[in-house]
PDB file of C-alpha atoms in Angstrom:
ATOM      1  CA  MET N 188     -46.077-107.620  66.365  1.00 92.00           C
ATOM      2  CA  HIS N 189     -44.134-108.902  63.297  1.00 94.00           C
ATOM      3  CA  ILE N 190     -43.427-106.745  60.277  1.00 95.00           C
ATOM      4  CA  VAL N 191     -41.567-107.260  57.070  1.00 97.00           C
ATOM      5  CA  ASP N 192     -40.461-103.801  55.747  1.00 97.00           C
ATOM      6  CA  GLN N 193     -40.169-102.844  51.969  1.00 97.00           C
ATOM      7  CA  MET N 194     -36.708-104.178  51.729  1.00 97.00           C
ATOM      8  CA  GLY N 195     -37.726-107.645  53.053  1.00 97.00           C
ATOM      9  CA  ARG N 196     -36.312-107.097  56.595  1.00 96.00           C
ATOM     10  CA  SER N 197     -37.995-108.913  59.240  1.00 96.00           C
ATOM     11  CA  LEU N 198     -38.790-106.483  62.321  1.00 97.00           C
ATOM     12  CA  THR N 199     -40.368-107.449  65.651  1.00 95.00           C
ATOM     13  CA  PHE N 200     -42.009-105.203  68.293  1.00 94.00           C
ATOM     14  CA  ASP N 201     -43.164-106.116  71.592  1.00 93.00           C
ATOM     15  CA  HIS N 202     -45.132-102.856  71.914  1.00 94.00           C
ATOM     16  CA  THR N 203     -46.285-100.143  69.717  1.00 97.00           C
ATOM     17  CA  PRO N 204     -43.403 -97.696  69.057  1.00 98.00           C
ATOM     18  CA  VAL N 205     -43.902 -94.410  70.793  1.00 97.00           C
ATOM     19  CA  ARG N 206     -40.623 -92.455  70.232  1.00 98.00           C
ATOM     20  CA  ILE N 207     -40.079 -92.103  66.383  1.00 98.00           C
ATOM     21  CA  VAL N 208     -37.094 -90.539  64.591  1.00 98.00           C
ATOM     22  CA  SER N 209     -37.860 -89.985  60.891  1.00 98.00           C
ATOM     23  CA  LEU N 210     -35.152 -89.383  58.442  1.00 98.00           C
ATOM     24  CA  VAL N 211     -37.240 -89.024  55.383  1.00 98.00           C
ATOM     25  CA  PRO N 212     -39.264 -85.564  54.795  1.00 97.00           C
ATOM     26  CA  SER N 213     -42.088 -87.133  53.025  1.00 97.00           C
ATOM     27  CA  GLN N 214     -42.525 -89.867  55.712  1.00 98.00           C
ATOM     28  CA  THR N 215     -42.300 -87.360  58.458  1.00 98.00           C
ATOM     29  CA  GLU N 216     -45.256 -85.329  56.835  1.00 98.00           C
ATOM     30  CA  LEU N 217     -47.301 -88.585  56.791  1.00 98.00           C
ATOM     31  CA  LEU N 218     -46.572 -89.319  60.442  1.00 98.00           C
ATOM     32  CA  VAL N 219     -47.987 -85.890  61.314  1.00 98.00           C
ATOM     33  CA  ASP N 220     -51.050 -86.460  59.114  1.00 98.00           C
ATOM     34  CA  LEU N 221     -51.529 -90.006  60.783  1.00 98.00           C
ATOM     35  CA  GLY N 222     -51.686 -88.062  64.059  1.00 98.00           C
ATOM     36  CA  LEU N 223     -48.246 -89.020  65.367  1.00 98.00           C
ATOM     37  CA  GLN N 224     -46.652 -85.681  65.659  1.00 97.00           C
ATOM     38  CA  SER N 225     -46.532 -86.154  69.517  1.00 97.00           C
ATOM     39  CA  SER N 226     -44.479 -89.185  69.053  1.00 98.00           C
ATOM     40  CA  LEU N 227     -41.780 -87.550  66.791  1.00 98.00           C
ATOM     41  CA  VAL N 228     -38.574 -87.150  68.789  1.00 98.00           C
ATOM     42  CA  GLY N 229     -36.129 -86.570  65.801  1.00 98.00           C
ATOM     43  CA  ILE N 230     -36.312 -85.379  62.141  1.00 98.00           C
ATOM     44  CA  THR N 231     -33.965 -84.018  59.360  1.00 98.00           C
ATOM     45  CA  LYS N 232     -33.312 -80.476  58.414  1.00 97.00           C
ATOM     46  CA  PHE N 233     -35.383 -81.107  55.290  1.00 97.00           C
ATOM     47  CA  CYS N 234     -38.528 -82.096  57.089  1.00 97.00           C
ATOM     48  CA  VAL N 235     -40.243 -78.771  56.163  1.00 95.00           C
ATOM     49  CA  HIS N 236     -43.825 -79.736  56.384  1.00 95.00           C
ATOM     50  CA  PRO N 237     -45.542 -78.746  58.505  1.00 94.00           C
ATOM     51  CA  VAL N 238     -43.489 -75.414  58.435  1.00 93.00           C
ATOM     52  CA  THR N 239     -43.252 -75.255  62.239  1.00 93.00           C
ATOM     53  CA  LEU N 240     -41.943 -78.827  62.969  1.00 96.00           C
ATOM     54  CA  ARG N 241     -38.274 -78.050  63.024  1.00 94.00           C
ATOM     55  CA  ASN N 242     -38.754 -75.463  65.810  1.00 94.00           C
ATOM     56  CA  GLU N 243     -40.667 -78.070  67.795  1.00 95.00           C
ATOM     57  CA  ILE N 244     -38.592 -81.337  67.304  1.00 97.00           C
ATOM     58  CA  SER N 245     -34.892 -82.136  67.452  1.00 97.00           C
ATOM     59  CA  VAL N 246     -33.188 -81.967  64.173  1.00 98.00           C
ATOM     60  CA  VAL N 247     -30.601 -84.663  63.907  1.00 98.00           C
ATOM     61  CA  GLY N 248     -28.910 -83.737  60.553  1.00 96.00           C
ATOM     62  CA  GLY N 249     -29.846 -84.229  56.920  1.00 96.00           C
ATOM     63  CA  THR N 250     -30.820 -87.484  55.072  1.00 96.00           C
ATOM     64  CA  LYS N 251     -27.285 -88.405  54.047  1.00 96.00           C
ATOM     65  CA  GLN N 252     -25.545 -87.447  57.229  1.00 95.00           C
ATOM     66  CA  VAL N 253     -26.796 -87.414  60.823  1.00 97.00           C
ATOM     67  CA  HIS N 254     -25.574 -86.938  64.219  1.00 97.00           C
ATOM     68  CA  PHE N 255     -25.693 -90.526  65.511  1.00 98.00           C
ATOM     69  CA  ASP N 256     -24.831 -89.573  69.177  1.00 97.00           C
ATOM     70  CA  LYS N 257     -27.827 -86.970  69.111  1.00 97.00           C
ATOM     71  CA  ILE N 258     -30.203 -89.727  67.941  1.00 98.00           C
ATOM     72  CA  LYS N 259     -28.894 -92.136  70.651  1.00 98.00           C
ATOM     73  CA  THR N 260     -29.728 -89.653  73.222  1.00 98.00           C
ATOM     74  CA  LEU N 261     -33.359 -89.343  71.957  1.00 98.00           C
ATOM     75  CA  GLU N 262     -33.858 -93.008  72.715  1.00 98.00           C
ATOM     76  CA  PRO N 263     -36.024 -93.860  69.765  1.00 98.00           C
ATOM     77  CA  ASP N 264     -38.135 -96.956  69.702  1.00 98.00           C
ATOM     78  CA  ILE N 265     -38.034 -97.045  65.791  1.00 98.00           C
ATOM     79  CA  ILE N 266     -35.976 -95.050  63.270  1.00 98.00           C
ATOM     80  CA  LEU N 267     -37.579 -94.661  59.771  1.00 98.00           C
ATOM     81  CA  CYS N 268     -35.443 -94.571  56.846  1.00 98.00           C
ATOM     82  CA  ASN N 269     -35.659 -95.144  52.949  1.00 98.00           C
ATOM     83  CA  LYS N 270     -33.545 -96.972  50.455  1.00 97.00           C
ATOM     84  CA  GLU N 271     -32.934 -94.035  48.214  1.00 94.00           C
ATOM     85  CA  GLU N 272     -32.952 -91.184  50.732  1.00 95.00           C
ATOM     86  CA  ASN N 273     -30.607 -92.654  53.339  1.00 97.00           C
ATOM     87  CA  THR N 274     -27.344 -94.538  53.003  1.00 96.00           C
ATOM     88  CA  GLU N 275     -26.523 -98.246  53.728  1.00 96.00           C
ATOM     89  CA  GLU N 276     -23.912 -97.037  56.251  1.00 97.00           C
ATOM     90  CA  MET N 277     -26.313 -94.898  57.940  1.00 97.00           C
ATOM     91  CA  VAL N 278     -28.680 -97.612  58.456  1.00 97.00           C
ATOM     92  CA  ARG N 279     -25.953-100.202  59.576  1.00 97.00           C
ATOM     93  CA  ILE N 280     -24.964 -97.666  62.334  1.00 98.00           C
ATOM     94  CA  LEU N 281     -28.618 -96.756  63.148  1.00 98.00           C
ATOM     95  CA  GLN N 282     -29.553-100.472  63.685  1.00 97.00           C
ATOM     96  CA  ASP N 283     -27.252-100.508  66.907  1.00 97.00           C
ATOM     97  CA  ILE N 284     -29.380 -97.747  68.223  1.00 98.00           C
ATOM     98  CA  ALA N 285     -32.978 -98.745  67.564  1.00 98.00           C
ATOM     99  CA  THR N 286     -35.078-100.831  65.149  1.00 98.00           C
ATOM    100  CA  VAL N 287     -34.724 -99.281  61.659  1.00 98.00           C
ATOM    101  CA  HIS N 288     -37.815 -99.656  59.263  1.00 98.00           C
ATOM    102  CA  LEU N 289     -36.774 -99.221  55.511  1.00 98.00           C
ATOM    103  CA  SER N 290     -39.136 -98.127  52.854  1.00 98.00           C
ATOM    104  CA  ASP N 291     -38.700 -98.496  49.158  1.00 98.00           C
ATOM    105  CA  VAL N 292     -41.192 -96.664  46.921  1.00 98.00           C
ATOM    106  CA  LYS N 293     -40.889 -96.821  43.206  1.00 96.00           C
ATOM    107  CA  ALA N 294     -44.655 -96.731  42.478  1.00 97.00           C
ATOM    108  CA  LEU N 295     -48.033 -95.736  43.862  1.00 97.00           C
ATOM    109  CA  GLN N 296     -48.896 -99.175  45.092  1.00 97.00           C
ATOM    110  CA  ASP N 297     -45.624 -99.059  47.222  1.00 98.00           C
ATOM    111  CA  ALA N 298     -46.716 -95.667  48.653  1.00 98.00           C
ATOM    112  CA  HIS N 299     -50.246 -97.149  49.590  1.00 98.00           C
ATOM    113  CA  ASN N 300     -48.555-100.163  51.005  1.00 98.00           C
ATOM    114  CA  LEU N 301     -46.166 -98.042  53.129  1.00 98.00           C
ATOM    115  CA  ILE N 302     -48.942 -96.005  54.635  1.00 98.00           C
ATOM    116  CA  ILE N 303     -50.996 -98.898  55.502  1.00 98.00           C
ATOM    117  CA  GLN N 304     -47.947-100.530  57.281  1.00 98.00           C
ATOM    118  CA  TYR N 305     -47.319 -97.505  59.285  1.00 98.00           C
ATOM    119  CA  GLY N 306     -50.958 -97.691  60.254  1.00 98.00           C
ATOM    120  CA  THR N 307     -50.103-101.191  61.430  1.00 98.00           C
ATOM    121  CA  ILE N 308     -46.854-100.319  63.160  1.00 98.00           C
ATOM    122  CA  PHE N 309     -48.215 -97.322  65.027  1.00 98.00           C
ATOM    123  CA  ASN N 310     -51.721 -98.573  65.711  1.00 98.00           C
ATOM    124  CA  VAL N 311     -53.492 -95.970  63.592  1.00 98.00           C
ATOM    125  CA  THR N 312     -55.037 -98.206  60.834  1.00 98.00           C
ATOM    126  CA  GLN N 313     -58.121 -96.188  60.628  1.00 98.00           C
ATOM    127  CA  ARG N 314     -56.298 -93.010  59.606  1.00 98.00           C
ATOM    128  CA  ALA N 315     -53.906 -94.778  57.397  1.00 98.00           C
ATOM    129  CA  THR N 316     -56.804 -96.365  55.304  1.00 98.00           C
ATOM    130  CA  ALA N 317     -58.529 -92.962  55.204  1.00 98.00           C
ATOM    131  CA  ILE N 318     -55.356 -91.477  53.658  1.00 98.00           C
ATOM    132  CA  THR N 319     -54.948 -94.270  50.983  1.00 98.00           C
ATOM    133  CA  THR N 320     -58.648 -93.858  50.161  1.00 98.00           C
ATOM    134  CA  ARG N 321     -58.287 -90.035  49.535  1.00 98.00           C
ATOM    135  CA  ILE N 322     -55.236 -90.580  47.400  1.00 98.00           C
ATOM    136  CA  LYS N 323     -56.966 -93.070  45.374  1.00 97.00           C
ATOM    137  CA  GLU N 324     -60.016 -90.786  45.006  1.00 97.00           C
ATOM    138  CA  GLU N 325     -57.926 -87.739  43.814  1.00 97.00           C
ATOM    139  CA  GLN N 326     -56.021 -90.145  41.416  1.00 95.00           C
ATOM    140  CA  GLU N 327     -59.423 -91.149  39.810  1.00 94.00           C
ATOM    141  CA  ARG N 328     -60.767 -87.512  39.470  1.00 93.00           C
ATOM    142  CA  PHE N 329     -57.362 -86.724  37.661  1.00 93.00           C
ATOM    143  CA  ARG N 330     -57.613 -89.810  35.349  1.00 89.00           C
ATOM    144  CA  GLU N 331     -61.120 -88.428  34.569  1.00 88.00           C
ATOM    145  CA  SER N 332     -59.763 -84.993  33.786  1.00 85.00           C
ATOM    146  CA  ILE N 333     -57.402 -86.048  31.269  1.00 77.00           C
ATOM    147  CA  THR N 334     -58.843 -85.952  27.670  1.00 67.00           C
ATOM    148  CA  ASN N 335     -55.972 -87.624  25.795  1.00 63.00           C
ATOM    149  CA  PRO N 336     -54.637 -90.542  27.897  1.00 58.00           C
ATOM    150  CA  ILE N 337     -52.492 -91.842  24.909  1.00 59.00           C
ATOM    151  CA  LYS N 338     -48.762 -91.758  26.060  1.00 70.00           C
ATOM    152  CA  THR N 339     -46.998 -90.118  23.068  1.00 84.00           C
ATOM    153  CA  LEU N 340     -45.513 -86.723  24.563  1.00 92.00           C
ATOM    154  CA  LYS N 341     -42.017 -87.064  25.605  1.00 95.00           C
ATOM    155  CA  VAL N 342     -40.908 -85.297  28.921  1.00 96.00           C
ATOM    156  CA  GLY N 343     -37.420 -84.755  30.273  1.00 97.00           C
ATOM    157  CA  TYR N 344     -37.604 -84.284  33.932  1.00 98.00           C
ATOM    158  CA  PHE N 345     -34.547 -82.240  35.141  1.00 98.00           C
ATOM    159  CA  ILE N 346     -33.318 -82.453  38.864  1.00 98.00           C
ATOM    160  CA  TRP N 347     -29.866 -80.951  38.762  1.00 97.00           C
ATOM    161  CA  GLN N 348     -28.041 -78.160  36.667  1.00 95.00           C
ATOM    162  CA  GLU N 349     -24.398 -78.708  36.663  1.00 93.00           C
ATOM    163  CA  PRO N 350     -24.147 -81.564  35.365  1.00 95.00           C
ATOM    164  CA  LEU N 351     -27.492 -81.829  33.865  1.00 96.00           C
ATOM    165  CA  MET N 352     -29.255 -84.775  35.505  1.00 98.00           C
ATOM    166  CA  VAL N 353     -32.589 -86.134  34.710  1.00 98.00           C
ATOM    167  CA  VAL N 354     -34.980 -88.901  35.948  1.00 98.00           C
ATOM    168  CA  GLY N 355     -34.427 -92.203  34.442  1.00 96.00           C
ATOM    169  CA  ASP N 356     -36.339 -95.488  34.954  1.00 94.00           C
ATOM    170  CA  ASP N 357     -36.924 -97.254  38.170  1.00 93.00           C
ATOM    171  CA  THR N 358     -37.907 -94.313  40.115  1.00 96.00           C
ATOM    172  CA  PHE N 359     -41.096 -93.026  41.670  1.00 97.00           C
ATOM    173  CA  ILE N 360     -40.810 -89.819  39.677  1.00 98.00           C
ATOM    174  CA  HIS N 361     -40.781 -91.945  36.480  1.00 97.00           C
ATOM    175  CA  HIS N 362     -43.731 -93.980  37.790  1.00 97.00           C
ATOM    176  CA  LEU N 363     -45.709 -90.594  38.152  1.00 96.00           C
ATOM    177  CA  ILE N 364     -44.568 -89.100  34.806  1.00 95.00           C
ATOM    178  CA  GLU N 365     -46.209 -92.327  33.070  1.00 93.00           C
ATOM    179  CA  GLU N 366     -49.181 -92.086  35.222  1.00 91.00           C
ATOM    180  CA  LEU N 367     -49.796 -88.636  34.063  1.00 91.00           C
ATOM    181  CA  GLY N 368     -49.869 -89.812  30.531  1.00 89.00           C
ATOM    182  CA  PHE N 369     -46.292 -88.794  29.387  1.00 92.00           C
ATOM    183  CA  VAL N 370     -43.472 -90.739  28.194  1.00 94.00           C
ATOM    184  CA  ASN N 371     -40.117 -90.423  30.129  1.00 96.00           C
ATOM    185  CA  ALA N 372     -37.952 -89.454  27.427  1.00 96.00           C
ATOM    186  CA  TYR N 373     -34.842 -90.809  29.442  1.00 97.00           C
ATOM    187  CA  LYS N 374     -36.200 -93.942  30.689  1.00 95.00           C
ATOM    188  CA  ASN N 375     -33.799 -96.031  28.591  1.00 94.00           C
ATOM    189  CA  LYS N 376     -30.649 -94.111  29.698  1.00 94.00           C
ATOM    190  CA  GLU N 377     -28.338 -96.011  32.159  1.00 92.00           C
ATOM    191  CA  GLY N 378     -28.990 -95.213  35.787  1.00 93.00           C
ATOM    192  CA  ARG N 379     -31.774 -93.989  37.785  1.00 94.00           C
ATOM    193  CA  TYR N 380     -30.697 -90.333  37.545  1.00 96.00           C
ATOM    194  CA  PRO N 381     -28.456 -90.216  34.400  1.00 97.00           C
ATOM    195  CA  THR N 382     -26.377 -87.236  33.158  1.00 97.00           C
ATOM    196  CA  VAL N 383     -27.243 -85.707  29.866  1.00 96.00           C
ATOM    197  CA  TYR N 384     -26.048 -83.398  27.353  1.00 94.00           C
ATOM    198  CA  GLU N 385     -27.437 -80.659  25.230  1.00 90.00           C
ATOM    199  CA  GLU N 386     -27.662 -82.936  22.251  1.00 91.00           C
ATOM    200  CA  ASP N 387     -30.024 -85.052  24.437  1.00 92.00           C
ATOM    201  CA  LEU N 388     -32.418 -82.357  24.503  1.00 93.00           C
ATOM    202  CA  LYS N 389     -33.579 -82.875  21.090  1.00 89.00           C
ATOM    203  CA  ASP N 390     -37.033 -84.506  20.392  1.00 90.00           C
ATOM    204  CA  LEU N 391     -38.562 -83.436  23.568  1.00 95.00           C
ATOM    205  CA  ASP N 392     -42.124 -82.145  24.033  1.00 95.00           C
ATOM    206  CA  TYR N 393     -41.739 -80.743  27.483  1.00 96.00           C
ATOM    207  CA  VAL N 394     -38.836 -80.103  29.750  1.00 97.00           C
ATOM    208  CA  PHE N 395     -39.784 -80.072  33.417  1.00 98.00           C
ATOM    209  CA  LEU N 396     -37.459 -78.238  35.706  1.00 98.00           C
ATOM    210  CA  SER N 397     -38.006 -79.559  39.227  1.00 98.00           C
ATOM    211  CA  SER N 398     -37.956 -77.119  42.394  1.00 97.00           C
ATOM    212  CA  GLU N 399     -35.833 -79.956  44.062  1.00 95.00           C
ATOM    213  CA  PRO N 400     -33.327 -81.118  44.713  1.00 95.00           C
ATOM    214  CA  PHE N 401     -31.797 -78.240  42.445  1.00 97.00           C
ATOM    215  CA  PRO N 402     -33.904 -75.097  43.002  1.00 96.00           C
ATOM    216  CA  PHE N 403     -34.689 -74.423  39.295  1.00 97.00           C
ATOM    217  CA  SER N 404     -36.563 -71.182  38.979  1.00 93.00           C
ATOM    218  CA  GLU N 405     -37.843 -68.777  36.164  1.00 92.00           C
ATOM    219  CA  LYS N 406     -34.280 -67.556  35.380  1.00 92.00           C
ATOM    220  CA  HIS N 407     -33.480 -71.051  34.187  1.00 95.00           C
ATOM    221  CA  ILE N 408     -36.267 -71.327  31.511  1.00 95.00           C
ATOM    222  CA  GLU N 409     -34.713 -68.894  29.085  1.00 92.00           C
ATOM    223  CA  ALA N 410     -31.410 -70.789  29.310  1.00 92.00           C
ATOM    224  CA  PHE N 411     -33.008 -74.045  28.584  1.00 94.00           C
ATOM    225  CA  GLN N 412     -35.342 -72.565  25.727  1.00 93.00           C
ATOM    226  CA  LYS N 413     -32.286 -71.713  23.729  1.00 91.00           C
ATOM    227  CA  LYS N 414     -31.287 -75.263  23.818  1.00 91.00           C
ATOM    228  CA  THR N 415     -34.497 -77.082  22.909  1.00 94.00           C
ATOM    229  CA  THR N 416     -37.739 -76.564  20.936  1.00 93.00           C
ATOM    230  CA  ALA N 417     -39.696 -78.208  23.764  1.00 95.00           C
ATOM    231  CA  GLN N 418     -41.879 -76.307  26.092  1.00 95.00           C
ATOM    232  CA  VAL N 419     -40.036 -75.647  29.422  1.00 96.00           C
ATOM    233  CA  VAL N 420     -42.212 -75.669  32.550  1.00 96.00           C
ATOM    234  CA  LEU N 421     -41.307 -75.258  36.218  1.00 97.00           C
ATOM    235  CA  VAL N 422     -42.859 -78.022  38.209  1.00 97.00           C
ATOM    236  CA  ASP N 423     -43.128 -78.442  42.108  1.00 97.00           C
ATOM    237  CA  GLY N 424     -40.799 -81.419  42.852  1.00 97.00           C
ATOM    238  CA  GLU N 425     -42.537 -82.178  46.103  1.00 97.00           C
ATOM    239  CA  TYR N 426     -45.537 -83.434  44.310  1.00 98.00           C
ATOM    240  CA  PHE N 427     -43.580 -85.614  42.000  1.00 98.00           C
ATOM    241  CA  SER N 428     -41.325 -87.037  44.619  1.00 97.00           C
ATOM    242  CA  TRP N 429     -43.013 -86.941  48.012  1.00 97.00           C
ATOM    243  CA  TYR N 430     -44.876 -90.417  48.270  1.00 95.00           C
ATOM    244  CA  GLY N 431     -46.827 -89.973  51.479  1.00 95.00           C
ATOM    245  CA  SER N 432     -49.947 -87.999  52.304  1.00 97.00           C
ATOM    246  CA  ARG N 433     -48.497 -85.237  50.018  1.00 97.00           C
ATOM    247  CA  LEU N 434     -50.052 -87.374  47.083  1.00 98.00           C
ATOM    248  CA  ILE N 435     -53.588 -86.220  48.365  1.00 98.00           C
ATOM    249  CA  LYS N 436     -52.610 -82.702  47.002  1.00 97.00           C
ATOM    250  CA  ALA N 437     -50.343 -83.981  44.245  1.00 97.00           C
ATOM    251  CA  PHE N 438     -53.181 -85.122  41.864  1.00 96.00           C
ATOM    252  CA  PRO N 439     -55.083 -81.800  41.998  1.00 96.00           C
ATOM    253  CA  TYR N 440     -51.802 -80.230  41.266  1.00 97.00           C
ATOM    254  CA  PHE N 441     -51.286 -82.532  38.377  1.00 96.00           C
ATOM    255  CA  THR N 442     -54.847 -81.756  37.017  1.00 93.00           C
ATOM    256  CA  SER N 443     -53.904 -77.867  37.183  1.00 93.00           C
ATOM    257  CA  LEU N 444     -50.540 -78.683  35.399  1.00 93.00           C
ATOM    258  CA  SER N 445     -52.184 -80.558  32.635  1.00 88.00           C
ATOM    259  CA  LYS N 446     -54.504 -77.729  32.006  1.00 85.00           C
ATOM    260  CA  ARG N 447     -51.514 -75.308  31.761  1.00 86.00           C
ATOM    261  CA  LEU N 448     -50.069 -77.596  29.313  1.00 86.00           C
ATOM    262  CA  LYS N 449     -53.403 -77.788  27.391  1.00 70.00           C
ATOM    263  CA  LEU N 450     -53.456 -81.472  27.304  1.00 66.00           C
TER     264      LEU N 450
END
């Protein structure tokens, strides 16, 4: 079997991989929903869905730092990584242990393509197709629920507190913000996750405080509200940044969020 991953890297398999190490939380959840939990031999400490997974499967580290020796002892057939989540140095070292598949997801179509490719690699094409179909159905329901699809409302999506960091262009979160019918206020800032300052909070309609990677909570709303006239809202970061089967639940969440914002 010959596969070209999302970074254009050519991979060859002489059999269906049966021992998988996943170093990306959203991809780990996807593998479980593809029926591949029994094939998982290694995951990260951030692979929190399903909640029992870390008690059942070897945890090999985080997404930026892993225990290479531990991964080697697991004898994986394949290691699943992501361009943004994992580092180049990690990938370089991991390639000496097993075949590394790299994903690069910046838009919904990339997510669909990744799911279908996993279906091919792991011989679960029927389940993969079913998941992508469900996502597209939920996306269509969301679109039908939006009463004003014209993109005029400006959103600042905050991912970090000190320094203040936001989502810029060329990211999956940016793509979803625009898909929801908003304008990403910081899409023209330099960098994918630029630093901003208090003066940059002007002219926003909404401030979205994400639950991850920085755990914004209710206590942060008041502080932000003193700096801006925008409506400050806590949002579930998993629904904006996890691009696997989590998207099935994401669009109903977006519908609920839109109703909260009275769009």
